[in-house]
XYZ file of C-alpha atoms in Angstrom:
784
model
C -66.940 -2.911 2.818
C -68.281 -5.357 0.275
C -71.355 -7.274 1.331
C -71.071 -10.967 2.259
C -72.828 -13.663 0.201
C -73.842 -17.260 0.517
C -72.210 -20.127 -1.441
C -74.063 -19.384 -4.654
C -73.692 -15.619 -4.329
C -76.286 -12.943 -3.534
C -78.868 -12.041 -6.079
C -78.717 -8.497 -7.403
C -80.432 -6.512 -10.080
C -78.342 -8.235 -12.788
C -76.370 -11.436 -12.151
C -74.710 -12.381 -8.872
C -72.358 -10.606 -6.478
C -69.071 -12.563 -6.066
C -65.596 -11.797 -4.722
C -62.874 -11.485 -7.368
C -59.380 -13.023 -7.086
C -56.747 -11.541 -9.456
C -54.472 -14.394 -10.535
C -51.792 -12.507 -12.502
C -50.360 -14.413 -15.444
C -52.682 -17.442 -15.205
C -55.923 -18.511 -16.856
C -58.109 -21.107 -15.169
C -60.645 -22.803 -17.464
C -64.008 -24.292 -16.493
C -63.976 -28.018 -15.720
C -60.286 -27.883 -14.640
C -58.394 -28.004 -11.338
C -55.533 -25.517 -10.689
C -53.217 -24.820 -7.754
C -52.574 -21.132 -7.075
C -50.132 -19.283 -4.831
C -51.495 -16.103 -3.276
C -48.945 -13.494 -2.166
C -50.866 -10.217 -2.394
C -52.282 -8.885 0.882
C -55.603 -8.038 -0.776
C -55.924 -11.630 -2.041
C -54.936 -13.148 1.325
C -57.825 -11.297 2.984
C -60.124 -12.751 0.345
C -58.871 -16.297 1.046
C -59.489 -15.817 4.774
C -63.044 -14.694 3.983
C -63.587 -17.620 1.596
C -62.358 -20.110 4.180
C -64.894 -18.777 6.676
C -67.895 -18.371 4.353
C -67.248 -21.230 1.836
C -67.839 -18.924 -1.153
C -67.363 -19.128 -4.872
C -64.824 -16.700 -6.364
C -64.224 -15.204 -9.792
C -60.704 -15.783 -11.169
C -59.553 -12.972 -13.454
C -56.210 -12.853 -15.305
C -54.255 -9.645 -15.674
C -54.065 -7.900 -19.031
C -50.721 -8.353 -20.801
C -50.359 -4.665 -21.739
C -50.204 -3.402 -18.123
C -48.067 -4.181 -15.099
C -49.472 -5.359 -11.792
C -48.662 -3.188 -8.765
C -46.383 -4.407 -5.970
C -47.576 -7.193 -3.682
C -48.403 -4.750 -0.871
C -50.588 -2.600 -3.166
C -54.208 -3.406 -4.129
C -55.012 -4.366 -7.728
C -57.156 -1.932 -9.640
C -60.019 -3.042 -11.805
C -58.433 -1.462 -14.899
C -55.631 -4.057 -15.083
C -57.917 -7.119 -15.195
C -59.769 -8.811 -18.053
C -63.552 -8.685 -18.028
C -64.045 -12.393 -18.755
C -62.950 -14.966 -16.172
C -63.949 -18.213 -14.537
C -66.215 -18.781 -11.581
C -64.506 -21.333 -9.354
C -64.966 -23.156 -6.101
C -62.147 -23.169 -3.550
C -61.421 -26.707 -2.343
C -58.420 -26.101 -0.093
C -56.635 -23.135 1.511
C -53.201 -23.656 3.142
C -51.003 -20.977 4.719
C -47.241 -21.275 4.233
C -44.447 -20.332 6.633
C -43.234 -17.676 4.184
C -46.494 -15.686 4.387
C -47.970 -17.074 1.166
C -51.322 -18.850 0.833
C -51.675 -21.936 -1.380
C -55.103 -22.518 -2.880
C -56.631 -25.387 -4.878
C -59.499 -24.218 -7.087
C -61.836 -25.879 -9.595
C -63.284 -23.904 -12.497
C -67.074 -24.105 -12.891
C -68.319 -21.756 -15.617
C -67.334 -18.774 -17.742
C -68.514 -15.411 -16.398
C -68.263 -11.756 -17.411
C -67.987 -8.721 -15.150
C -71.197 -6.744 -15.375
C -70.145 -3.996 -12.957
C -67.731 -3.625 -10.081
C -69.175 -3.471 -6.607
C -66.203 -2.573 -4.367
C -62.527 -3.021 -3.612
C -62.346 -3.209 0.198
C -61.213 -5.362 1.841
C -61.059 -7.212 -1.506
C -62.517 -6.863 -4.967
C -66.185 -7.754 -5.523
C -68.281 -7.527 -8.683
C -71.657 -8.324 -10.167
C -71.104 -11.069 -12.745
C -73.198 -12.881 -15.346
C -72.683 -16.335 -16.840
C -71.492 -16.458 -20.466
C -72.983 -19.605 -22.098
C -71.529 -21.319 -25.158
C -73.095 -20.842 -28.564
C -72.982 -23.120 -31.599
C -73.182 -26.258 -29.430
C -75.210 -28.276 -31.923
C -73.472 -31.527 -32.859
C -72.600 -31.264 -36.525
C -70.218 -33.169 -38.745
C -67.819 -30.224 -38.570
C -67.830 -30.298 -34.758
C -67.280 -34.074 -34.755
C -64.326 -33.725 -37.164
C -62.791 -30.977 -35.067
C -63.160 -33.091 -31.913
C -61.506 -36.090 -33.597
C -58.579 -33.999 -34.966
C -58.093 -32.289 -31.612
C -58.112 -35.624 -29.759
C -55.510 -37.152 -32.110
C -53.269 -34.100 -31.991
C -53.503 -33.919 -28.206
C -52.724 -37.639 -27.911
C -49.499 -37.161 -29.869
C -48.622 -34.077 -27.820
C -48.950 -36.066 -24.587
C -46.743 -38.823 -26.021
C -43.969 -36.347 -26.969
C -44.225 -33.794 -24.149
C -42.244 -34.793 -21.067
C -44.263 -32.428 -18.881
C -47.624 -34.168 -19.530
C -48.580 -37.491 -17.876
C -49.735 -40.355 -20.080
C -52.956 -40.639 -18.049
C -54.314 -37.581 -19.878
C -54.824 -39.600 -23.104
C -57.640 -41.832 -21.826
C -59.165 -38.847 -20.044
C -59.254 -36.856 -23.295
C -60.640 -39.813 -25.289
C -63.332 -40.396 -22.665
C -64.695 -36.863 -22.702
C -68.058 -36.606 -24.478
C -68.560 -32.833 -24.383
C -66.484 -30.797 -26.925
C -66.298 -27.836 -24.503
C -64.725 -30.019 -21.774
C -62.139 -31.298 -24.302
C -61.216 -27.728 -25.222
C -60.848 -26.801 -21.573
C -58.666 -29.848 -20.825
C -56.319 -29.241 -23.768
C -56.033 -25.491 -23.236
C -55.362 -25.813 -19.511
C -52.557 -28.382 -19.894
C -50.629 -26.982 -22.873
C -47.734 -24.581 -22.342
C -49.024 -21.677 -24.366
C -49.044 -17.897 -24.042
C -51.374 -16.180 -21.616
C -52.951 -14.153 -24.415
C -53.810 -17.324 -26.364
C -55.477 -18.906 -23.339
C -57.435 -15.755 -22.531
C -58.606 -15.569 -26.141
C -59.899 -19.156 -25.929
C -61.653 -18.413 -22.658
C -63.416 -15.404 -24.198
C -64.430 -17.345 -27.371
C -68.163 -18.064 -26.995
C -68.722 -19.961 -30.238
C -67.806 -23.599 -29.609
C -66.643 -24.268 -33.189
C -64.295 -21.276 -33.114
C -62.965 -22.433 -29.736
C -62.346 -25.931 -31.132
C -60.442 -24.442 -34.098
C -58.364 -22.196 -31.800
C -57.539 -25.067 -29.448
C -56.592 -27.298 -32.405
C -54.268 -24.545 -33.701
C -52.521 -24.340 -30.309
C -52.161 -28.109 -30.095
C -50.808 -28.304 -33.656
C -48.248 -25.591 -32.985
C -47.095 -27.293 -29.798
C -46.904 -30.585 -31.684
C -44.628 -29.051 -34.352
C -42.310 -27.681 -31.667
C -42.160 -31.060 -29.948
C -41.448 -32.851 -33.243
C -38.624 -30.396 -34.013
C -37.158 -30.886 -30.553
C -37.436 -34.648 -30.929
C -35.607 -34.517 -34.276
C -32.832 -32.368 -32.823
C -32.459 -34.768 -29.914
C -32.255 -37.719 -32.265
C -29.579 -36.032 -34.393
C -27.324 -35.332 -31.427
C -28.176 -38.433 -29.385
C -25.309 -40.458 -30.822
C -22.750 -37.835 -29.693
C -23.692 -37.565 -26.043
C -23.277 -39.661 -22.914
C -25.011 -39.434 -19.595
C -22.572 -36.841 -18.218
C -22.300 -34.621 -21.304
C -25.085 -32.179 -20.616
C -23.055 -29.148 -21.724
C -22.179 -30.841 -25.016
C -25.834 -31.683 -25.560
C -26.918 -28.065 -25.039
C -24.242 -26.727 -27.393
C -25.255 -29.186 -30.136
C -28.882 -28.238 -29.605
C -27.953 -24.562 -30.008
C -26.062 -25.348 -33.206
C -29.048 -27.197 -34.673
C -31.310 -24.288 -33.768
C -28.913 -21.864 -35.482
C -28.953 -24.042 -38.590
C -32.754 -24.077 -38.581
C -32.726 -20.266 -38.340
C -29.986 -19.853 -40.942
C -27.602 -18.250 -38.416
C -24.917 -20.933 -38.188
C -21.247 -19.855 -37.996
C -22.232 -16.240 -37.314
C -19.592 -15.818 -34.604
C -16.759 -16.951 -36.869
C -17.908 -14.636 -39.657
C -17.849 -11.680 -37.283
C -14.359 -12.640 -36.084
C -13.176 -12.909 -39.683
C -14.525 -9.412 -40.410
C -12.687 -8.037 -37.388
C -9.427 -9.605 -38.550
C -9.896 -8.157 -42.029
C -10.447 -4.703 -40.537
C -7.326 -4.977 -38.350
C -4.962 -4.762 -41.357
C -2.647 -7.491 -40.079
C 0.855 -7.776 -41.568
C 1.614 -10.796 -43.703
C 3.002 -13.106 -40.987
C 0.177 -12.290 -38.597
C -2.421 -12.744 -41.347
C -1.106 -16.210 -42.196
C -1.188 -17.199 -38.527
C -4.739 -15.847 -38.201
C -5.983 -17.741 -41.271
C -4.436 -20.951 -39.997
C -6.092 -20.578 -36.587
C -9.415 -19.700 -38.219
C -9.374 -22.969 -40.124
C -8.604 -24.821 -36.888
C -11.452 -22.981 -35.149
C -13.972 -24.079 -37.774
C -12.929 -27.711 -37.355
C -12.967 -27.617 -33.528
C -16.250 -28.372 -31.694
C -17.478 -25.503 -29.566
C -17.525 -27.623 -26.411
C -13.834 -28.480 -26.729
C -11.407 -26.591 -24.480
C -9.222 -25.840 -27.503
C -12.066 -23.872 -29.099
C -11.924 -21.165 -26.413
C -8.112 -20.981 -26.584
C -8.109 -20.480 -30.371
C -10.894 -17.920 -30.253
C -9.168 -15.895 -27.517
C -5.983 -15.851 -29.571
C -7.798 -14.613 -32.677
C -9.602 -11.955 -30.666
C -6.248 -10.677 -29.397
C -4.950 -10.486 -32.966
C -8.043 -8.559 -34.023
C -7.870 -6.077 -31.120
C -4.213 -5.061 -31.480
C -3.459 -1.784 -33.309
C -1.331 -3.205 -36.120
C -1.664 -0.130 -38.331
C -3.399 2.553 -36.207
C -1.124 5.506 -35.414
C -1.671 8.908 -33.849
C -0.238 12.022 -35.471
C 2.591 13.625 -33.481
C 2.441 17.264 -32.443
C 6.093 18.385 -32.517
C 5.406 22.080 -31.875
C 8.128 23.130 -29.404
C 6.162 26.087 -28.044
C 3.196 23.826 -27.286
C 5.470 21.261 -25.607
C 7.176 23.959 -23.526
C 3.796 25.285 -22.435
C 2.601 21.842 -21.328
C 5.820 21.150 -19.387
C 5.816 24.563 -17.674
C 2.139 24.224 -16.831
C 2.508 20.816 -15.166
C 5.969 21.132 -13.543
C 7.839 23.846 -11.693
C 11.622 23.951 -11.999
C 13.336 20.910 -13.571
C 14.861 23.246 -16.168
C 17.575 20.815 -17.269
C 15.049 18.041 -17.704
C 12.713 20.239 -19.739
C 15.577 21.405 -21.934
C 16.573 17.810 -22.663
C 13.003 16.892 -23.588
C 12.716 19.892 -25.910
C 16.051 18.966 -27.519
C 14.702 15.486 -28.095
C 11.524 16.845 -29.732
C 13.519 19.320 -31.843
C 15.628 16.523 -33.313
C 12.465 14.510 -33.930
C 10.954 17.481 -35.748
C 13.923 17.705 -38.107
C 14.258 13.948 -38.693
C 10.503 13.312 -38.744
C 10.938 10.346 -36.383
C 11.076 9.868 -32.635
C 14.288 7.857 -32.642
C 17.319 7.844 -30.407
C 18.111 6.252 -27.061
C 15.536 5.410 -24.423
C 14.980 8.182 -21.871
C 15.335 7.147 -18.220
C 14.394 9.566 -15.440
C 16.388 8.790 -12.294
C 15.595 10.468 -9.007
C 14.054 10.056 -5.560
C 10.334 9.381 -5.090
C 7.878 12.235 -5.465
C 9.877 14.488 -7.792
C 7.531 14.058 -10.759
C 9.087 11.346 -12.930
C 5.809 9.652 -13.881
C 3.930 12.918 -14.333
C 6.677 14.072 -16.711
C 5.877 11.077 -18.885
C 2.200 12.065 -18.949
C 3.136 15.618 -19.916
C 5.329 14.354 -22.758
C 2.461 12.214 -24.061
C 0.087 15.198 -23.907
C 2.600 17.440 -25.648
C 2.987 14.897 -28.458
C -0.731 14.154 -28.687
C -0.136 10.466 -28.001
C -1.881 7.928 -25.805
C -0.163 7.308 -22.448
C 0.292 3.896 -20.858
C 2.076 3.061 -17.609
C 3.637 -0.298 -16.724
C 5.057 -0.867 -13.238
C 7.826 -3.471 -13.224
C 8.898 -3.018 -9.612
C 9.269 -6.434 -8.003
C 8.640 -8.247 -11.304
C 10.463 -11.589 -11.363
C 8.702 -13.546 -14.088
C 9.961 -13.077 -17.632
C 6.511 -14.035 -18.917
C 5.119 -10.797 -17.494
C 7.049 -9.065 -20.298
C 7.102 -11.650 -23.095
C 3.746 -13.284 -22.344
C 2.884 -16.937 -21.715
C 2.909 -19.607 -24.389
C -0.566 -20.760 -25.388
C 0.136 -24.284 -24.170
C -0.271 -23.062 -20.584
C -3.647 -22.839 -18.871
C -4.721 -19.222 -18.546
C -2.046 -17.977 -20.964
C -2.202 -14.326 -21.976
C 0.066 -11.744 -23.640
C 2.698 -9.857 -21.689
C 2.421 -6.361 -20.253
C 3.868 -4.739 -23.388
C 1.293 -6.186 -25.778
C -1.522 -5.497 -23.303
C -0.473 -1.852 -23.118
C -0.544 -1.657 -26.935
C -4.090 -3.048 -26.946
C -5.209 -0.567 -24.267
C -3.546 2.380 -26.049
C -5.358 1.675 -29.312
C -2.379 2.904 -31.367
C 0.998 1.408 -32.221
C 2.904 4.569 -31.230
C 1.875 5.481 -27.661
C 4.102 6.807 -24.892
C 4.777 3.884 -22.549
C 6.132 4.695 -19.096
C 8.026 1.768 -17.529
C 8.099 2.596 -13.828
C 10.572 1.296 -11.223
C 12.851 -0.371 -13.750
C 15.605 -0.464 -11.111
C 13.548 -2.828 -8.928
C 13.153 -5.779 -11.294
C 14.314 -9.119 -9.942
C 15.144 -12.551 -11.323
C 14.474 -16.119 -10.174
C 13.811 -19.575 -11.625
C 11.018 -18.147 -13.817
C 13.482 -16.077 -15.834
C 15.062 -12.639 -15.949
C 12.614 -9.837 -16.875
C 15.535 -7.475 -17.501
C 16.720 -9.686 -20.343
C 13.252 -9.653 -21.887
C 13.158 -5.879 -21.503
C 16.257 -5.612 -23.704
C 14.303 -6.622 -26.791
C 11.526 -4.201 -25.869
C 13.742 -1.140 -25.378
C 16.491 -1.721 -27.917
C 15.630 0.339 -31.033
C 17.604 -2.140 -33.146
C 15.431 -5.083 -32.060
C 11.956 -3.913 -31.065
C 10.718 -3.506 -34.645
C 10.122 -7.276 -34.558
C 9.215 -7.877 -30.907
C 7.782 -11.380 -30.565
C 5.456 -12.017 -27.676
C 5.296 -15.690 -26.638
C 1.483 -15.663 -26.709
C 1.093 -14.015 -30.106
C 4.140 -15.792 -31.598
C 4.177 -13.259 -34.451
C 6.311 -10.083 -34.665
C 4.793 -6.823 -33.446
C 6.416 -3.519 -34.394
C 7.331 -1.433 -31.328
C 9.648 0.931 -33.163
C 7.053 3.709 -33.165
C 6.532 3.506 -29.413
C 8.239 6.077 -27.191
C 9.481 4.272 -24.088
C 10.318 6.308 -20.981
C 11.749 4.573 -17.908
C 11.906 5.712 -14.295
C 14.204 4.609 -11.492
C 15.198 5.723 -8.010
C 18.790 4.522 -8.337
C 20.939 4.076 -11.405
C 23.351 1.532 -9.930
C 20.695 -1.194 -9.552
C 19.675 -1.085 -13.231
C 21.318 -3.987 -15.122
C 24.303 -2.792 -17.131
C 22.942 -4.067 -20.446
C 19.737 -2.091 -19.957
C 21.555 1.003 -18.718
C 23.693 0.957 -21.855
C 20.564 1.484 -23.998
C 19.288 4.445 -21.979
C 20.007 8.118 -21.761
C 19.842 8.852 -18.040
C 18.330 12.191 -17.060
C 18.766 12.784 -13.319
C 15.953 14.528 -11.472
C 17.220 15.736 -8.117
C 15.140 16.879 -5.198
C 13.471 20.241 -4.853
C 14.695 23.099 -2.719
C 12.422 24.796 -0.192
C 11.848 27.627 -2.662
C 10.794 25.127 -5.328
C 8.439 23.396 -2.908
C 6.801 26.681 -1.995
C 6.093 27.427 -5.650
C 4.875 23.883 -6.363
C 2.585 23.965 -3.349
C 1.101 27.332 -4.275
C 0.713 26.708 -8.024
C -0.155 23.022 -8.207
C -0.725 21.131 -4.957
C -2.906 23.557 -2.981
C -5.367 24.308 -5.838
C -5.727 20.589 -6.542
C -6.354 19.726 -2.883
C -8.863 22.568 -2.548
C -10.842 21.173 -5.472
C -10.608 17.627 -4.096
C -12.069 18.752 -0.756
C -14.864 20.906 -2.155
C -13.283 24.230 -1.197
C -13.210 27.358 -3.309
C -10.118 29.537 -3.478
C -11.930 32.255 -1.531
C -12.805 29.891 1.336
C -9.276 28.739 2.263
C -6.356 31.120 2.649
C -2.854 29.831 3.394
C -0.506 32.784 3.955
C 3.134 32.627 2.898
C 4.397 32.255 6.500
C 2.088 29.292 7.130
C 3.033 27.651 3.859
C 6.733 28.084 4.658
C 6.182 26.522 8.089
C 4.391 23.617 6.401
C 7.313 23.089 4.005
C 10.129 23.534 6.558
C 8.564 22.054 9.662
C 6.465 19.138 8.439
C 8.307 17.788 5.385
C 11.902 16.803 4.878
C 12.085 14.956 1.572
C 13.460 15.579 -1.918
C 10.005 15.212 -3.504
C 6.613 16.681 -2.657
C 4.444 13.685 -1.752
C 4.564 14.306 2.001
C 3.913 17.986 1.336
C 0.857 16.990 -0.695
C -0.379 14.792 2.172
C 0.066 17.606 4.703
C -1.819 20.019 2.456
C -4.609 17.431 2.152
C -4.773 17.163 5.962
C -4.968 20.966 6.211
C -7.790 21.088 3.652
C -9.698 18.384 5.555
C -9.533 20.409 8.749
C -10.703 23.552 6.944
C -13.530 21.621 5.257
C -14.667 20.292 8.623
C -14.682 23.773 10.129
C -16.867 25.028 7.271
C -19.161 21.973 7.338
C -19.906 22.546 11.041
C -21.400 25.964 10.252
C -25.061 26.508 9.286
C -25.597 26.100 5.515
C -26.410 29.787 5.130
C -22.998 30.833 6.467
C -20.783 28.338 4.659
C -20.491 30.155 1.350
C -19.277 33.424 2.847
C -16.914 31.894 5.422
C -13.167 32.322 4.896
C -10.746 30.044 6.768
C -7.318 31.645 7.058
C -4.790 29.111 8.294
C -2.204 30.842 10.436
C 0.816 29.261 12.040
C -1.085 28.615 15.283
C -3.896 26.831 13.420
C -1.343 24.791 11.524
C 0.279 23.575 14.747
C -3.160 22.892 16.248
C -4.300 20.867 13.224
C -1.093 19.007 12.337
C 0.636 18.881 15.716
C 4.056 20.311 16.583
C 6.540 20.728 13.750
C 8.515 17.505 13.295
C 11.612 19.120 11.765
C 13.687 22.050 12.885
C 15.166 24.425 10.396
C 18.647 23.633 11.730
C 19.193 19.899 12.164
C 22.820 20.140 13.124
C 23.775 18.261 16.261
C 25.122 20.659 18.829
C 27.244 18.007 20.553
C 30.652 19.176 21.721
C 31.949 15.646 22.260
C 35.010 14.593 20.218
C 34.572 11.899 17.593
C 31.273 13.118 16.067
C 31.383 14.162 12.396
C 28.618 15.071 9.930
C 28.833 13.289 6.588
C 26.669 13.488 3.486
C 25.087 10.535 1.716
C 22.587 9.762 -1.030
C 19.699 7.355 -0.450
C 16.777 6.263 -2.570
C 14.866 9.205 -1.075
C 17.548 11.776 -1.994
C 20.369 13.399 -0.081
C 20.727 12.978 3.686
C 23.014 13.926 6.567
C 24.837 10.920 7.971
C 26.607 11.314 11.319
C 29.598 9.155 12.206
C 30.604 8.560 15.826
C 33.964 7.212 16.981
C 35.145 6.349 20.490
C 38.338 4.859 21.911
C 38.548 2.759 25.063
C 41.336 0.837 26.765
C 41.900 -2.460 25.047
C 44.115 -4.447 22.750
C 43.748 -2.618 19.447
C 40.503 -4.270 18.362
C 38.309 -2.355 15.875
C 34.610 -2.648 15.026
C 32.208 -0.765 12.795
C 28.462 -0.930 13.586
C 25.259 0.622 12.299
C 24.324 -1.972 9.639
C 27.038 -0.752 7.267
C 27.982 -2.604 4.100
C 31.308 -4.033 3.057
C 32.405 -0.932 1.131
C 31.855 1.338 4.139
C 33.704 -1.091 6.397
C 36.624 -1.022 3.975
C 36.541 2.793 4.077
C 36.827 2.617 7.873
C 39.811 0.256 7.622
C 41.472 2.589 5.103
C 40.929 5.558 7.411
C 42.449 3.722 10.404
C 45.417 2.565 8.321
C 46.120 6.091 7.100
C 45.879 7.526 10.615
C 48.206 4.850 12.008
C 50.756 5.400 9.257
C 50.698 9.155 9.845
C 50.458 9.173 13.651
C 53.861 10.847 13.926
C 52.739 13.648 11.638
C 49.501 14.100 13.555
C 51.267 14.406 16.909
C 49.730 15.531 20.202
C 47.977 12.178 20.687
C 48.431 9.157 22.964
C 51.402 7.019 21.947
C 49.481 3.786 22.455
C 46.269 5.046 20.881
C 46.126 2.382 18.179
C 47.815 -0.491 19.993
C 46.392 -0.017 23.473
C 42.873 1.116 22.613
C 39.808 -0.526 21.113
C 38.224 1.668 18.433
C 34.478 1.628 17.819
C 32.980 3.462 14.831
C 29.193 3.696 14.776
C 26.802 5.151 12.203
C 23.442 5.974 13.883
C 20.057 4.865 12.534
C 21.248 1.280 12.813
C 17.984 -0.114 11.392
C 18.765 1.423 7.973
C 21.344 -0.351 5.736
C 24.199 1.902 4.649
C 27.019 1.371 2.188
C 29.339 3.221 -0.149
C 32.746 4.931 -0.133
C 31.450 8.472 0.462
C 31.960 8.288 4.226
C 35.731 7.767 3.955
C 36.886 11.247 4.996
C 34.002 11.481 7.500
C 35.245 8.363 9.336
C 38.855 9.594 9.166
C 37.851 12.954 10.655
C 35.863 11.282 13.454
C 38.867 9.050 14.333
C 41.268 12.009 14.243
C 38.914 13.952 16.513
C 38.986 11.048 18.949
C 42.779 10.808 18.656
C 43.265 14.487 19.421
C 40.297 14.647 21.817
C 39.127 17.776 19.985
C 35.463 18.207 18.865
C 34.724 18.661 15.172
C 33.042 21.899 14.155
C 29.272 21.349 14.154
C 28.640 23.556 11.107
C 30.757 21.467 8.708
C 29.512 18.518 6.636
C 31.692 16.496 4.284
C 31.782 13.713 1.726
C 34.541 11.953 -0.189
C 36.334 8.647 -0.638
C 39.688 8.093 1.102
C 42.706 6.109 -0.078
C 45.583 4.602 1.905
C 47.775 7.508 0.812
C 45.256 10.061 2.072
C 43.952 11.096 -1.315
C 40.308 12.252 -1.453
C 38.519 10.840 -4.488
C 35.314 12.158 -6.080
C 31.919 10.628 -5.306
C 28.448 10.908 -6.790
C 25.226 12.677 -5.882
C 26.849 16.051 -5.144
C 23.706 18.081 -5.851
C 21.559 15.937 -3.548
C 24.213 16.050 -0.833
C 24.644 19.829 -0.985
C 20.837 20.159 -0.950
C 20.702 17.985 2.203
C 23.411 20.111 3.871
C 21.564 23.290 2.945
C 18.320 21.846 4.341
C 19.964 20.863 7.615
C 21.554 24.298 8.129
C 25.246 23.504 7.548
C 27.228 26.586 6.554
C 30.350 24.836 5.291
C 30.662 21.762 3.051
C 33.822 19.810 2.203
C 33.888 18.230 -1.267
C 36.562 16.317 -3.247
C 38.513 18.268 -5.844
C 37.223 15.901 -8.533
C 33.661 17.037 -7.860
C 34.338 20.725 -8.456
C 32.713 20.612 -11.954
C 29.513 19.330 -10.333
C 29.070 22.671 -8.570
C 28.175 24.263 -11.899
C 24.962 22.190 -11.966
C 23.818 23.455 -8.560
C 21.575 26.558 -8.651
C 23.214 29.672 -7.225
C 20.390 30.108 -4.697
C 21.271 26.707 -3.267
C 24.874 27.766 -2.607
C 23.888 31.077 -1.081
C 25.069 31.078 2.537
C 27.111 27.867 2.102
C 30.890 27.861 1.858
C 32.284 24.985 -0.206
C 35.813 23.727 0.507
C 37.487 21.796 -2.304
C 40.077 19.276 -1.023
C 42.202 16.553 -2.525
C 43.934 15.230 0.645
C 42.839 14.267 4.139
C 45.263 16.738 5.705
C 43.303 19.579 4.100
C 40.160 18.175 5.635
C 41.655 17.954 9.093
C 42.914 21.516 8.985
């Protein structure tokens, strides 16, 4: 531990032994008072010692070419200057935040002779450094006079110096004290102050101090001139305007004025704008140069010009129309979907011959999870184009497509122009998702705005409200997706070529899971192929027992849950055993991890009660089995249809009842007062789900006939078809999805309208294996 000393320090072999206080980026001069804030633990211990012993301390500044250690680390002697100031500590105050505030007064200049110790604080042997060249000469007198006059003017111009310093400076008789006063009060660099402190020759110190004062005076005069030039344009509340004008004057002094506008002009030149856009840009540039930077209009104009400069007016990517490459990309990313792939290849083949990607807009229609969006990505990859996706589901504001006019606060371009900017080329592949879910309200009709975007006859001059200049979209390949075709506005549907994407069969799902989903989920969960084995029986149980959807999203989620369980089992092992462990997921493990299977292979209702008939329907999620129940009870002939059915389905029920009543004599073997003395109730279960459409016509008629005869309907038969008052069975849509739903649910016989017989050719043979299809054109054939 360093030895203690009296007020004047202990005498040693050379100089005096004094404690040293590092003061960071400060220089304290002799003959000056300075407040200091002490935060370093080493320095706080020194202040406690000084308060007890009433010692002098040596104040040393840190060198500017090194960094001080953290506050909880001691300061080494190698980071401090050798020349400092011996000072007396007048006051020590401890703050609530752990800091110590100190008031010191510099006494004399000292130099470190040698270091004595660093615990619990720094101590060193120091020697006084006296001034040289102190003789009063005419040169010294002239320097003192010049320094006094310069400092007087500095005090008058500097707002941070009190006026009381002028008489103090004029009253000082010693040149050294004047130097110390000026140097300690000016806002100068630490290196300059340290250099003055280390200057022993008084004349050189006077010259250095005069140079600092003169430089500060020039800066203050320049600031005063700038303030005077902008003073007439400001008021008391226009601080922002004042700062911007100050910045402009500084740029003019540096020769950098208008640099931002020049850069913007270079960007516009590089963008290769067409003629109309170039004229609009030049006009706005002239307005920008006349508009003050603080004005709100300045930011609006600049944002507009930046949008013009960022859009790809002439940048295009080169198309790769190699059919073999496109087929490879489609087969790699998607299993099945042969008809869809063939249509895409036909489209590319025509484009190869015509050297243009023209023709109608492609619209993929199908239930969720069948790969509509990923098909768009594959097409973009096959073509070598940038891919952009815009979701318009729930969009009700036309400005989301056309953009907002610049008169509105916060205006910006629409989604189409933003996608062009993000793509970086004027011919990307743009996927417009959920186009069947656009709405309309008082803000406009987005579907109407989409007409100009998608119509090949119009989109070559698409005009966004924000840009207000035409932008060529003719090179863009637009691909739309929808879950249902009937909710797409007719005008939009007329401009599209609809490519239906039906649901996958169990065999398709097995292949998709094995080739695509399982490898991706293994990688996502940090599993190697050798660590997780999913046998064919387990994978089939996962497909049949835990998913019942046309797409594969739920299957993907169940595979992710399986991978999480396997990853947890491996993570619980010691690190040395993890790499060699193989988790084979059998059927028992699958049930343990995911719970009991939620779906049975055969979903047919084994209910022998009359009046229950299985129908087939198409929903936004694909095909589904829709049961219809009918009961008769004593009454007055009242009829009701429940189950949240729509108007079309209610009309189908009325048509079925009317046909049965008009043909009661032909039916025979039923109660004579069945229609007049009974109340009929038709119910479609799952009452929380809205249902509508004519496809349940023959299903309702069969359920009513079953009730009339009191004979159960066969539980292995499902049917679909529209009924007329004459008993004709008319064709309906969604045959592939409906047959797929019947196959999934285990029905062995399906009744279809005669008009839908051509649709059977589009159903894979494996889907019809084990299913007998009955083609009918009259209700009597159904009832037989």
